[in-house]
GROMACS .gro file of C-alpha atoms in nm:
model
  316
    1MET     CA    1  -0.698   9.344   0.611
    2THR     CA    2  -0.664   9.568   0.917
    3ASN     CA    3  -0.746   9.274   1.147
    4LEU     CA    4  -0.438   9.070   1.053
    5THR     CA    5  -0.220   9.007   1.357
    6LEU     CA    6   0.140   8.899   1.394
    7LYS     CA    7   0.023   8.612   1.611
    8GLN     CA    8  -0.198   8.480   1.330
    9LEU     CA    9   0.089   8.503   1.083
   10ARG     CA   10   0.316   8.303   1.314
   11TYR     CA   11   0.048   8.037   1.358
   12PHE     CA   12  -0.007   8.027   0.983
   13GLU     CA   13   0.366   7.984   0.919
   14ALA     CA   14   0.384   7.700   1.172
   15LEU     CA   15   0.090   7.518   1.013
   16ALA     CA   16   0.232   7.571   0.663
   17ARG     CA   17   0.563   7.424   0.781
   18HIS     CA   18   0.426   7.123   0.971
   19SER     CA   19   0.116   7.048   0.754
   20HIS     CA   20  -0.055   6.923   1.069
   21PHE     CA   21  -0.263   7.112   1.328
   22GLY     CA   22  -0.136   6.907   1.621
   23ARG     CA   23   0.232   6.947   1.538
   24ALA     CA   24   0.187   7.316   1.459
   25ALA     CA   25   0.010   7.368   1.792
   26ASP     CA   26   0.295   7.194   1.976
   27ALA     CA   27   0.551   7.412   1.797
   28CYS     CA   28   0.359   7.726   1.903
   29ALA     CA   29   0.297   7.596   2.257
   30ILE     CA   30  -0.081   7.637   2.231
   31SER     CA   31  -0.376   7.399   2.205
   32GLN     CA   32  -0.491   7.254   1.874
   33PRO     CA   33  -0.842   7.414   1.899
   34ALA     CA   34  -0.678   7.753   1.963
   35ILE     CA   35  -0.463   7.742   1.652
   36SER     CA   36  -0.761   7.616   1.448
   37VAL     CA   37  -0.965   7.917   1.557
   38GLN     CA   38  -0.685   8.160   1.472
   39ILE     CA   39  -0.635   8.010   1.124
   40ARG     CA   40  -1.007   8.018   1.056
   41GLU     CA   41  -1.026   8.384   1.161
   42LEU     CA   42  -0.730   8.462   0.936
   43GLU     CA   43  -0.903   8.296   0.640
   44GLU     CA   44  -1.224   8.488   0.712
   45THR     CA   45  -1.031   8.815   0.722
   46LEU     CA   46  -0.865   8.735   0.388
   47GLY     CA   47  -1.189   8.609   0.235
   48THR     CA   48  -1.036   8.287   0.103
   49GLU     CA   49  -0.909   7.953   0.226
   50LEU     CA   50  -0.538   7.908   0.291
   51PHE     CA   51  -0.540   7.530   0.350
   52GLU     CA   52  -0.703   7.219   0.215
   53ARG     CA   53  -0.805   7.014   0.521
   54GLY     CA   54  -0.747   6.640   0.498
   55PRO     CA   55  -0.808   6.364   0.757
   56ARG     CA   56  -0.437   6.335   0.844
   57GLN     CA   57  -0.273   6.653   0.722
   58VAL     CA   58  -0.341   6.992   0.570
   59ARG     CA   59  -0.208   7.129   0.245
   60LEU     CA   60  -0.164   7.487   0.128
   61THR     CA   61  -0.399   7.611  -0.143
   62ASN     CA   62  -0.252   7.793  -0.443
   63PHE     CA   63  -0.325   8.123  -0.274
   64GLY     CA   64  -0.187   7.983   0.052
   65GLU     CA   65   0.147   7.909  -0.114
   66GLU     CA   66   0.178   8.266  -0.241
   67PHE     CA   67   0.066   8.400   0.096
   68ALA     CA   68   0.326   8.185   0.275
   69LEU     CA   69   0.611   8.344   0.078
   70ARG     CA   70   0.503   8.693   0.186
   71VAL     CA   71   0.443   8.585   0.545
   72ARG     CA   72   0.793   8.440   0.578
   73ASP     CA   73   0.941   8.767   0.454
   74ILE     CA   74   0.731   8.962   0.705
   75LEU     CA   75   0.823   8.740   1.000
   76ARG     CA   76   1.190   8.744   0.904
   77SER     CA   77   1.180   9.125   0.892
   78VAL     CA   78   1.011   9.141   1.232
   79ASP     CA   79   1.273   8.911   1.384
   80GLU     CA   80   1.549   9.119   1.229
   81LEU     CA   81   1.406   9.428   1.398
   82ALA     CA   82   1.463   9.258   1.732
   83ASP     CA   83   1.810   9.151   1.617
   84LEU     CA   84   1.883   9.511   1.520
   85ALA     CA   85   1.813   9.619   1.877
   86ARG     CA   86   2.036   9.341   2.008
   87SER     CA   87   2.317   9.444   1.775
   88SER     CA   88   2.335   9.785   1.944
   89ARG     CA   89   2.429   9.629   2.277
   90ASP     CA   90   2.780   9.535   2.382
   91SER     CA   91   2.675   9.221   2.570
   92LEU     CA   92   2.518   8.914   2.413
   93VAL     CA   93   2.161   8.885   2.537
   94GLY     CA   94   1.827   8.756   2.414
   95ARG     CA   95   1.737   8.458   2.201
   96LEU     CA   96   2.001   8.271   2.003
   97ARG     CA   97   1.866   8.012   1.759
   98ILE     CA   98   2.146   7.786   1.650
   99GLY     CA   99   2.135   7.476   1.432
  100VAL     CA  100   2.377   7.182   1.449
  101ILE     CA  101   2.418   6.873   1.232
  102PRO     CA  102   2.366   6.534   1.406
  103THR     CA  103   2.730   6.424   1.371
  104ILE     CA  104   2.838   6.720   1.584
  105ALA     CA  105   2.549   6.794   1.823
  106PRO     CA  106   2.583   6.510   2.080
  107TYR     CA  107   2.957   6.559   2.124
  108LEU     CA  108   3.008   6.934   2.110
  109LEU     CA  109   2.679   7.096   2.215
  110PRO     CA  110   2.703   7.035   2.592
  111THR     CA  111   3.039   7.213   2.606
  112ILE     CA  112   2.929   7.497   2.379
  113ILE     CA  113   2.606   7.564   2.570
  114GLY     CA  114   2.786   7.546   2.904
  115ASN     CA  115   3.052   7.795   2.794
  116LEU     CA  116   2.808   8.036   2.628
  117SER     CA  117   2.574   8.029   2.928
  118SER     CA  118   2.854   8.096   3.176
  119MET     CA  119   3.002   8.378   2.968
  120HIS     CA  120   2.669   8.539   2.868
  121ASP     CA  121   2.403   8.479   3.131
  122GLY     CA  122   2.150   8.687   2.937
  123LEU     CA  123   2.160   8.452   2.638
  124ASP     CA  124   1.854   8.233   2.575
  125ILE     CA  125   1.984   7.947   2.358
  126HIS     CA  126   1.750   7.747   2.134
  127VAL     CA  127   1.903   7.447   1.955
  128ARG     CA  128   1.785   7.278   1.635
  129GLU     CA  129   1.949   6.948   1.534
  130THR     CA  130   1.891   6.829   1.179
  131GLN     CA  131   2.065   6.771   0.846
  132THR     CA  132   2.258   7.043   0.665
  133GLN     CA  133   2.006   7.100   0.386
  134LYS     CA  134   1.727   7.174   0.634
  135LEU     CA  135   1.950   7.399   0.844
  136ILE     CA  136   2.046   7.607   0.541
  137GLN     CA  137   1.681   7.645   0.442
  138GLU     CA  138   1.584   7.750   0.795
  139LEU     CA  139   1.867   8.001   0.797
  140ALA     CA  140   1.738   8.147   0.471
  141ASP     CA  141   1.383   8.161   0.611
  142GLY     CA  142   1.503   8.344   0.923
  143ARG     CA  143   1.410   8.061   1.160
  144LEU     CA  144   1.775   8.021   1.269
  145ASP     CA  145   2.042   8.277   1.352
  146ALA     CA  146   2.340   8.052   1.277
  147ALA     CA  147   2.433   7.689   1.216
  148ILE     CA  148   2.733   7.466   1.285
  149VAL     CA  149   2.790   7.246   0.980
  150ALA     CA  150   3.055   7.084   0.765
  151LEU     CA  151   3.204   7.326   0.514
  152PRO     CA  152   3.178   7.435   0.245
  153VAL     CA  153   2.807   7.502   0.202
  154SER     CA  154   2.871   7.735  -0.093
  155GLU     CA  155   2.567   7.958  -0.040
  156PRO     CA  156   2.640   8.314  -0.163
  157SER     CA  157   2.398   8.461   0.093
  158LEU     CA  158   2.583   8.308   0.389
  159THR     CA  159   2.900   8.397   0.576
  160GLU     CA  160   3.121   8.093   0.644
  161ILE     CA  161   3.370   8.088   0.933
  162VAL     CA  162   3.608   7.793   0.967
  163LEU     CA  163   3.619   7.658   1.324
  164PHE     CA  164   3.838   7.346   1.307
  165ALA     CA  165   3.924   7.036   1.106
  166GLU     CA  166   3.910   6.678   1.226
  167ASN     CA  167   4.002   6.337   1.088
  168PHE     CA  168   3.783   6.031   1.042
  169VAL     CA  169   3.880   5.702   1.202
  170LEU     CA  170   3.799   5.344   1.111
  171VAL     CA  171   3.581   5.148   1.353
  172ARG     CA  172   3.620   4.768   1.338
  173PRO     CA  173   3.510   4.477   1.560
  174GLY     CA  174   3.722   4.440   1.873
  175GLU     CA  175   3.890   4.124   1.746
  176ASP     CA  176   4.039   4.321   1.455
  177GLU     CA  177   4.264   4.519   1.691
  178GLY     CA  178   4.619   4.523   1.554
  179LYS     CA  179   4.527   4.400   1.207
  180PRO     CA  180   4.657   4.596   0.904
  181VAL     CA  181   4.442   4.899   0.828
  182PRO     CA  182   4.264   4.868   0.491
  183ASN     CA  183   4.322   5.133   0.229
  184ARG     CA  184   4.035   5.293   0.040
  185GLU     CA  185   4.043   5.030  -0.235
  186MET     CA  186   4.008   4.752   0.023
  187LEU     CA  187   3.724   4.938   0.196
  188ARG     CA  188   3.521   4.923  -0.124
  189GLU     CA  189   3.522   4.545  -0.094
  190MET     CA  190   3.409   4.539   0.270
  191ARG     CA  191   3.067   4.561   0.432
  192LEU     CA  192   3.064   4.933   0.497
  193LEU     CA  193   2.812   5.084   0.737
  194LEU     CA  194   2.722   5.448   0.669
  195LEU     CA  195   2.462   5.704   0.769
  196GLU     CA  196   2.145   5.714   0.563
  197GLU     CA  197   2.095   5.944   0.265
  198GLY     CA  198   2.090   6.315   0.343
  199HIS     CA  199   2.378   6.322   0.592
  200CYS     CA  200   2.682   6.512   0.466
  201PHE     CA  201   2.908   6.277   0.665
  202ARG     CA  202   2.788   5.991   0.446
  203ASP     CA  203   2.891   6.180   0.132
  204GLN     CA  204   3.231   6.261   0.284
  205ALA     CA  205   3.295   5.895   0.369
  206LEU     CA  206   3.189   5.782   0.022
  207SER     CA  207   3.418   6.044  -0.131
  208PHE     CA  208   3.715   5.908   0.065
  209CYS     CA  209   3.635   5.557  -0.054
  210ASN     CA  210   3.592   5.687  -0.410
  211MET     CA  211   3.238   5.548  -0.425
  212HIS     CA  212   3.067   5.831  -0.612
  213SER     CA  213   2.953   5.613  -0.898
  214ALA     CA  214   3.056   5.260  -0.805
  215ARG     CA  215   2.847   5.091  -0.537
  216PRO     CA  216   3.036   4.896  -0.270
  217ARG     CA  217   2.986   4.523  -0.232
  218GLU     CA  218   2.754   4.569   0.064
  219LEU     CA  219   2.652   4.912   0.186
  220LEU     CA  220   2.428   4.927   0.493
  221ASP     CA  221   2.262   5.245   0.622
  222GLY     CA  222   2.206   5.362   0.979
  223SER     CA  223   2.024   5.657   1.132
  224SER     CA  224   2.300   5.763   1.374
  225LEU     CA  225   2.669   5.712   1.448
  226SER     CA  226   2.568   5.530   1.766
  227THR     CA  227   2.371   5.276   1.562
  228LEU     CA  228   2.662   5.225   1.324
  229VAL     CA  229   2.914   5.162   1.604
  230GLN     CA  230   2.683   4.915   1.778
  231MET     CA  231   2.637   4.730   1.448
  232VAL     CA  232   3.015   4.709   1.414
  233SER     CA  233   3.036   4.577   1.771
  234ALA     CA  234   2.792   4.302   1.668
  235GLY     CA  235   3.027   4.200   1.387
  236ILE     CA  236   2.807   4.324   1.102
  237GLY     CA  237   3.071   4.536   0.927
  238VAL     CA  238   3.300   4.839   0.962
  239THR     CA  239   3.235   5.213   0.963
  240LEU     CA  240   3.397   5.556   0.969
  241ILE     CA  241   3.325   5.814   1.238
  242PRO     CA  242   3.470   6.159   1.318
  243GLU     CA  243   3.731   6.177   1.595
  244MET     CA  244   3.507   6.382   1.825
  245ALA     CA  245   3.257   6.094   1.837
  246VAL     CA  246   3.507   5.832   1.951
  247PRO     CA  247   3.494   5.888   2.332
  248VAL     CA  248   3.112   5.885   2.341
  249GLU     CA  249   3.031   5.615   2.087
  250THR     CA  250   3.297   5.355   2.174
  251ARG     CA  251   3.274   5.354   2.553
  252SER     CA  252   3.006   5.083   2.556
  253ALA     CA  253   3.096   4.900   2.235
  254SER     CA  254   3.341   4.618   2.174
  255VAL     CA  255   3.521   4.781   1.882
  256SER     CA  256   3.872   4.882   1.783
  257ILE     CA  257   3.980   5.219   1.642
  258ALA     CA  258   4.238   5.258   1.365
  259ARG     CA  259   4.376   5.558   1.178
  260PHE     CA  260   4.427   5.561   0.804
  261ARG     CA  261   4.750   5.623   0.622
  262SER     CA  262   4.813   5.991   0.551
  263PRO     CA  263   4.651   6.185   0.402
  264GLN     CA  264   4.371   6.082   0.634
  265PRO     CA  265   4.004   6.144   0.552
  266SER     CA  266   3.884   6.458   0.727
  267ARG     CA  267   3.622   6.730   0.733
  268THR     CA  268   3.617   7.102   0.806
  269ILE     CA  269   3.363   7.226   1.058
  270GLY     CA  270   3.242   7.584   1.048
  271MET     CA  271   2.968   7.822   1.150
  272VAL     CA  272   2.744   7.998   0.900
  273TRP     CA  273   2.492   8.283   0.917
  274ARG     CA  274   2.316   8.523   0.681
  275LYS     CA  275   2.536   8.802   0.551
  276THR     CA  276   2.247   9.043   0.615
  277SER     CA  277   2.206   8.941   0.981
  278PRO     CA  278   2.203   9.248   1.210
  279ILE     CA  279   2.383   9.046   1.478
  280ALA     CA  280   2.671   8.935   1.253
  281LYS     CA  281   2.931   9.088   1.488
  282GLN     CA  282   2.785   8.903   1.786
  283LEU     CA  283   2.775   8.579   1.588
  284LEU     CA  284   3.143   8.621   1.506
  285ARG     CA  285   3.214   8.641   1.878
  286ILE     CA  286   3.000   8.335   1.941
  287SER     CA  287   3.191   8.145   1.672
  288GLU     CA  288   3.511   8.210   1.867
  289VAL     CA  289   3.352   8.058   2.178
  290VAL     CA  290   3.251   7.756   1.971
  291ARG     CA  291   3.608   7.722   1.839
  292GLN     CA  292   3.757   7.742   2.187
  293SER     CA  293   3.504   7.489   2.317
  294ALA     CA  294   3.594   7.244   2.041
  295ASP     CA  295   3.968   7.289   2.100
  296ALA     CA  296   3.927   7.228   2.475
  297LEU     CA  297   3.712   6.920   2.419
  298ARG     CA  298   3.956   6.769   2.171
  299ALA     CA  299   4.251   6.837   2.402
  300GLN     CA  300   4.064   6.671   2.688
  301HIS     CA  301   3.992   6.352   2.495
  302ASN     CA  302   4.314   6.347   2.292
  303PRO     CA  303   4.614   6.495   2.473
  304THR     CA  304   4.849   6.381   2.196
  305PRO     CA  305   4.968   6.685   1.994
  306ILE     CA  306   4.765   6.734   1.679
  307ALA     CA  307   5.076   6.773   1.466
  308HIS     CA  308   5.188   6.428   1.574
  309LEU     CA  309   4.851   6.275   1.497
  310LEU     CA  310   4.851   6.420   1.147
  311ASN     CA  311   5.182   6.246   1.079
  312LEU     CA  312   5.069   5.906   1.202
  313THR     CA  313   5.054   5.634   0.936
  314ALA     CA  314   4.907   5.288   0.939
  315THR     CA  315   5.028   4.980   0.757
  316ALA     CA  316   4.805   4.910   0.462
   0.00000   0.00000   0.00000
């Protein structure tokens, strides 16, 4: 066992995660033959196979699954050693691995990265965009330092910091401009376009429409907010999107935007990280930068006072 190397363990973890030599090699920025050699040497050192090789993918053996659990703990501990050193510094430097859900990333990330980079030039920011469930798992595995998601996530091992709240708006075809805004009961009878399963924004929209158990007349799924808005522009149906997405997604679409009668549907956005993270204090400071970035972006696109917007009502 003395020949085990940290490099081999990282390659093993990548292959276990991707179940494919090519994708694992890309993730590790090495060639596929190189990672194959390293995995084979690791198996020879252990005296047993870690993977079942198939023509299109690889699969962990029973021993490989047990080994993977230990390896993830080891790699997480190694990363936390580096974080511990970073936590002793006053300035924010080094690698920051941050995850963001898709209904936030395109609209907020450019501002956040710009502000963090200008304020902390020693920060090396790595971004991961995917759904909440995957982000939470990657946080637990130590592959992310923090994530920007919709709250609550209700994970006892995570710290949750509220950043801001925002309303949802109704997107309709352009010719519907000025028409009465449907209430939630009327929405259940319309062709409603929503994100596909797995997106928390989909669940939030369904909750507003009270569609937990009852299926709407016609419910169509899309892979992104951009797709949904373009489908609305084509006259296929209506959709809900968060306010921060409006300037980006509606600039090239023939649609109209309407606000619902109060209380309007909304979501709370926050930042989460492991309670045991050695850089928790630094992450708290970063969360403040994220909050300020979001406030500045919202003020830029919507100069109307927030208090006034919250009191707006629409005729049902």
